[in-house]
């Protein structure tokens, strides 16, 4: 990529197809191979992602990258608490990611993705033990060799979270260009205090979300899950007069 801001030299059709392919093939992958991702590749992805749009160039993102034993220690610390109901009950999200009042069509979409995933895995309704185990796989980054934890300065407001979303989308799309997959994870929000303690966050850092990064395991059935996306006509209105 040309860091001077000039577009790459590429056939227009090829460029469009490459960009659209990267966007359309992004999936939330929930099973990864242990194949190592070199630090240089992680840095290349982040180097591209930093060109996300950001209000008055605030660039509010901070990224903590965990691999190897550092990732293992973090995962162990979270799982130890998550597997103990009494300890887990002492933790809660620092901020509301999801609506406090669920209504259609959002509750329907949430249920669909949940039960479609559990259906693939053979987890029946009411099987709390297996549901907990599957949800707990979040805290091992679904086996991915790279974990990304995102924080933001506490003085920032909602607009910077919009910027953050575009930055994270850039990471996920850029990862596809490198043959990698991702899974953004709000599940980590519950244990933000553990993450902050393990990684030594500064007092002004507020946890946003986590993300798994690595090579998708093509043999795992959960990676065949494709969520339904409504067509343009369902969410867009066009005005010409």
Coordinates of C-alpha atoms in Angstrom, one line a residue:
X1 CA 0.0 0.0 0.0
X2 CA 1.2 3.5 -0.8
X3 CA 1.5 5.4 2.5
X4 CA 1.5 8.7 0.7
X5 CA -2.3 8.4 0.2
X6 CA -2.1 7.5 -3.5
X7 CA -4.4 4.7 -4.7
X8 CA -2.7 1.5 -5.7
X9 CA -2.2 0.8 -9.4
X10 CA -4.9 -1.8 -10.2
X11 CA -7.5 -2.6 -12.8
X12 CA -10.7 -0.9 -11.7
X13 CA -12.8 -4.1 -11.9
X14 CA -10.2 -6.1 -10.0
X15 CA -10.0 -3.4 -7.3
X16 CA -13.8 -3.4 -6.8
X17 CA -14.0 -7.2 -6.7
X18 CA -11.1 -7.4 -4.2
X19 CA -12.7 -4.9 -1.9
X20 CA -16.2 -6.4 -2.1
X21 CA -14.8 -9.9 -1.6
X22 CA -13.0 -8.9 1.5
X23 CA -16.1 -7.3 2.9
X24 CA -18.6 -10.0 1.9
X25 CA -16.5 -12.9 3.2
X26 CA -16.0 -11.4 6.6
X27 CA -17.5 -13.8 9.2
X28 CA -17.5 -14.1 12.9
X29 CA -15.3 -17.3 13.1
X30 CA -15.7 -19.3 16.3
X31 CA -13.0 -22.0 15.7
X32 CA -9.4 -21.3 14.7
X33 CA -6.3 -23.3 13.8
X34 CA -3.3 -22.9 16.1
X35 CA -1.2 -21.7 13.2
X36 CA 1.0 -18.8 14.3
X37 CA 0.4 -15.3 12.8
X38 CA 3.7 -13.5 12.5
X39 CA 3.9 -10.2 14.4
X40 CA 4.8 -8.5 11.1
X41 CA 1.5 -9.5 9.6
X42 CA -0.5 -8.2 12.6
X43 CA 1.3 -4.9 12.3
X44 CA 0.6 -4.7 8.6
X45 CA -3.1 -5.2 9.3
X46 CA -3.1 -2.5 12.0
X47 CA -1.1 -0.2 9.8
X48 CA -3.9 -0.3 7.2
X49 CA -6.7 -0.1 9.7
X50 CA -5.4 3.2 11.1
X51 CA -6.7 5.0 8.0
X52 CA -10.2 4.6 9.3
X53 CA -12.4 7.7 9.2
X54 CA -12.2 9.6 12.6
X55 CA -13.8 12.8 13.6
X56 CA -11.3 15.7 13.6
X57 CA -8.6 13.1 13.3
X58 CA -9.0 12.1 17.0
X59 CA -7.8 8.5 16.3
X60 CA -9.3 7.2 19.6
X61 CA -8.2 3.6 19.4
X62 CA -5.7 1.8 21.6
X63 CA -4.9 -1.9 20.8
X64 CA -3.5 -4.5 23.2
X65 CA -2.2 -7.5 21.3
X66 CA -1.9 -10.8 23.2
X67 CA -0.2 -13.9 22.0
X68 CA 1.7 -16.8 23.4
X69 CA 2.1 -17.1 27.2
X70 CA 0.6 -13.6 27.7
X71 CA -2.6 -14.7 26.0
X72 CA -2.6 -18.0 27.9
X73 CA -2.3 -16.2 31.3
X74 CA -5.1 -13.8 30.5
X75 CA -7.4 -16.6 29.3
X76 CA -6.7 -18.7 32.4
X77 CA -7.5 -15.8 34.7
X78 CA -10.8 -15.1 33.0
X79 CA -11.9 -18.7 32.8
X80 CA -11.1 -19.3 36.4
X81 CA -13.7 -16.7 37.3
X82 CA -16.2 -17.5 34.6
X83 CA -16.4 -21.1 35.7
X84 CA -17.1 -20.1 39.3
X85 CA -20.7 -18.7 39.4
X86 CA -20.1 -16.9 42.7
X87 CA -17.1 -15.1 41.3
X88 CA -18.6 -14.5 37.9
X89 CA -21.6 -12.8 39.6
X90 CA -19.3 -10.1 40.9
X91 CA -18.4 -8.9 37.4
X92 CA -20.5 -6.9 34.9
X93 CA -20.1 -4.9 31.7
X94 CA -18.7 -1.4 32.2
X95 CA -21.1 0.0 29.6
X96 CA -24.2 -1.1 27.7
X97 CA -23.4 -2.6 24.4
X98 CA -26.8 -4.2 23.7
X99 CA -30.3 -2.6 24.2
X100 CA -31.7 -2.8 27.7
X101 CA -35.1 -3.4 26.2
X102 CA -35.2 -6.0 23.4
X103 CA -37.9 -5.7 20.7
X104 CA -38.5 -7.1 17.2
X105 CA -36.7 -7.4 14.8
X106 CA -33.6 -7.2 17.1
X107 CA -34.6 -9.9 19.5
X108 CA -35.6 -12.2 16.6
X109 CA -32.2 -11.8 15.0
X110 CA -30.5 -12.4 18.3
X111 CA -32.4 -15.6 18.8
X112 CA -31.9 -16.8 15.3
X113 CA -28.1 -16.5 15.4
X114 CA -28.0 -18.1 18.9
X115 CA -30.2 -21.1 18.1
X116 CA -28.7 -21.6 14.6
X117 CA -25.2 -21.8 16.2
X118 CA -26.4 -24.2 19.0
X119 CA -28.2 -26.3 16.4
X120 CA -25.0 -26.8 14.4
X121 CA -23.2 -27.8 17.6
X122 CA -26.0 -30.1 18.7
X123 CA -26.7 -28.1 21.9
X124 CA -30.4 -28.5 22.9
X125 CA -32.5 -25.8 24.5
X126 CA -32.0 -25.9 28.3
X127 CA -28.6 -27.6 28.2
X128 CA -27.0 -24.9 30.4
X129 CA -23.8 -26.8 30.9
X130 CA -23.0 -27.0 27.2
X131 CA -24.2 -23.4 26.6
X132 CA -21.8 -22.2 29.3
X133 CA -19.0 -24.2 27.8
X134 CA -19.6 -22.9 24.3
X135 CA -19.9 -19.3 25.6
X136 CA -16.7 -19.8 27.6
X137 CA -14.8 -20.5 24.4
X138 CA -14.9 -16.7 23.9
X139 CA -12.4 -16.5 26.7
X140 CA -9.8 -18.6 24.9
X141 CA -10.3 -16.5 21.7
X142 CA -11.9 -19.6 20.2
X143 CA -8.4 -21.1 19.8
X144 CA -7.0 -18.2 17.8
X145 CA -3.3 -17.5 18.3
X146 CA -3.9 -13.7 18.5
X147 CA -6.2 -11.8 20.8
X148 CA -6.9 -8.1 20.3
X149 CA -8.2 -6.0 23.2
X150 CA -9.4 -2.5 22.4
X151 CA -9.5 0.4 24.8
X152 CA -10.4 4.1 24.6
X153 CA -9.6 7.1 26.7
X154 CA -12.4 7.7 29.2
X155 CA -12.8 11.4 28.2
X156 CA -14.1 10.3 24.7
X157 CA -17.8 10.3 23.9
X158 CA -20.2 8.3 21.7
X159 CA -18.8 9.8 18.4
X160 CA -15.5 8.2 19.1
X161 CA -17.1 4.8 19.4
X162 CA -18.4 5.3 15.9
X163 CA -14.9 6.0 14.8
X164 CA -13.8 2.8 16.7
X165 CA -16.3 0.7 14.8
X166 CA -14.9 1.8 11.5
X167 CA -11.3 1.1 12.7
X168 CA -12.3 -2.4 13.8
X169 CA -14.1 -3.0 10.5
X170 CA -10.9 -2.1 8.8
X171 CA -9.0 -4.7 10.8
X172 CA -11.5 -7.4 9.9
X173 CA -11.5 -6.5 6.2
X174 CA -7.7 -6.2 6.1
X175 CA -7.4 -9.6 7.8
X176 CA -9.4 -11.2 4.9
X177 CA -6.8 -9.7 2.5
X178 CA -4.2 -11.6 4.4
X179 CA -6.1 -14.9 4.3
X180 CA -7.1 -14.5 8.0
X181 CA -10.4 -14.4 9.9
X182 CA -11.7 -12.7 13.0
X183 CA -14.4 -12.6 15.6
X184 CA -15.3 -9.4 17.4
X185 CA -16.3 -10.3 20.9
X186 CA -18.4 -8.2 23.3
X187 CA -18.2 -11.1 25.8
X188 CA -14.9 -9.8 27.1
X189 CA -16.7 -6.7 28.4
X190 CA -17.9 -8.5 31.5
X191 CA -14.4 -9.2 32.7
X192 CA -12.9 -5.8 31.9
X193 CA -11.4 -5.5 35.4
X194 CA -9.5 -8.8 35.0
X195 CA -8.2 -7.7 31.6
X196 CA -7.2 -4.3 33.0
X197 CA -5.3 -5.9 35.9
X198 CA -3.6 -8.5 33.7
X199 CA -2.4 -6.1 31.0
X200 CA -1.8 -3.1 33.3
X201 CA -4.2 -0.6 31.7
X202 CA -3.7 3.0 32.6
X203 CA -6.4 4.5 34.8
X204 CA -7.8 6.6 31.9
X205 CA -8.3 3.5 29.7
X206 CA -11.9 2.2 29.2
X207 CA -12.3 -1.3 27.8
X208 CA -14.3 -1.5 24.5
X209 CA -14.4 -5.1 23.2
X210 CA -12.1 -7.9 22.2
X211 CA -11.4 -9.7 18.9
X212 CA -9.9 -13.1 17.9
X213 CA -7.5 -13.2 14.9
X214 CA -6.1 -16.2 13.1
X215 CA -6.7 -18.9 10.5
X216 CA -10.2 -20.3 10.5
X217 CA -10.5 -24.0 11.0
X218 CA -12.3 -25.3 7.9
X219 CA -13.2 -28.6 9.6
X220 CA -15.3 -27.1 12.4
X221 CA -19.0 -27.1 11.8
X222 CA -19.6 -23.8 13.7
X223 CA -17.7 -22.0 10.9
X224 CA -20.4 -23.0 8.4
X225 CA -22.8 -20.6 10.2
X226 CA -23.9 -17.8 7.9
X227 CA -26.1 -15.1 9.4
X228 CA -29.0 -13.8 7.3
X229 CA -28.6 -10.1 6.3
X230 CA -31.7 -8.1 5.2
X231 CA -31.6 -6.6 1.7
X232 CA -31.1 -2.9 1.0
X233 CA -34.8 -2.3 0.5
X234 CA -35.4 -3.2 4.2
X235 CA -33.2 -0.4 5.6
X236 CA -32.7 2.3 3.0
X237 CA -34.9 5.1 1.8
X238 CA -34.0 7.1 -1.3
X239 CA -35.1 10.8 -1.8
X240 CA -34.7 12.6 -5.0
X241 CA -37.4 15.4 -4.9

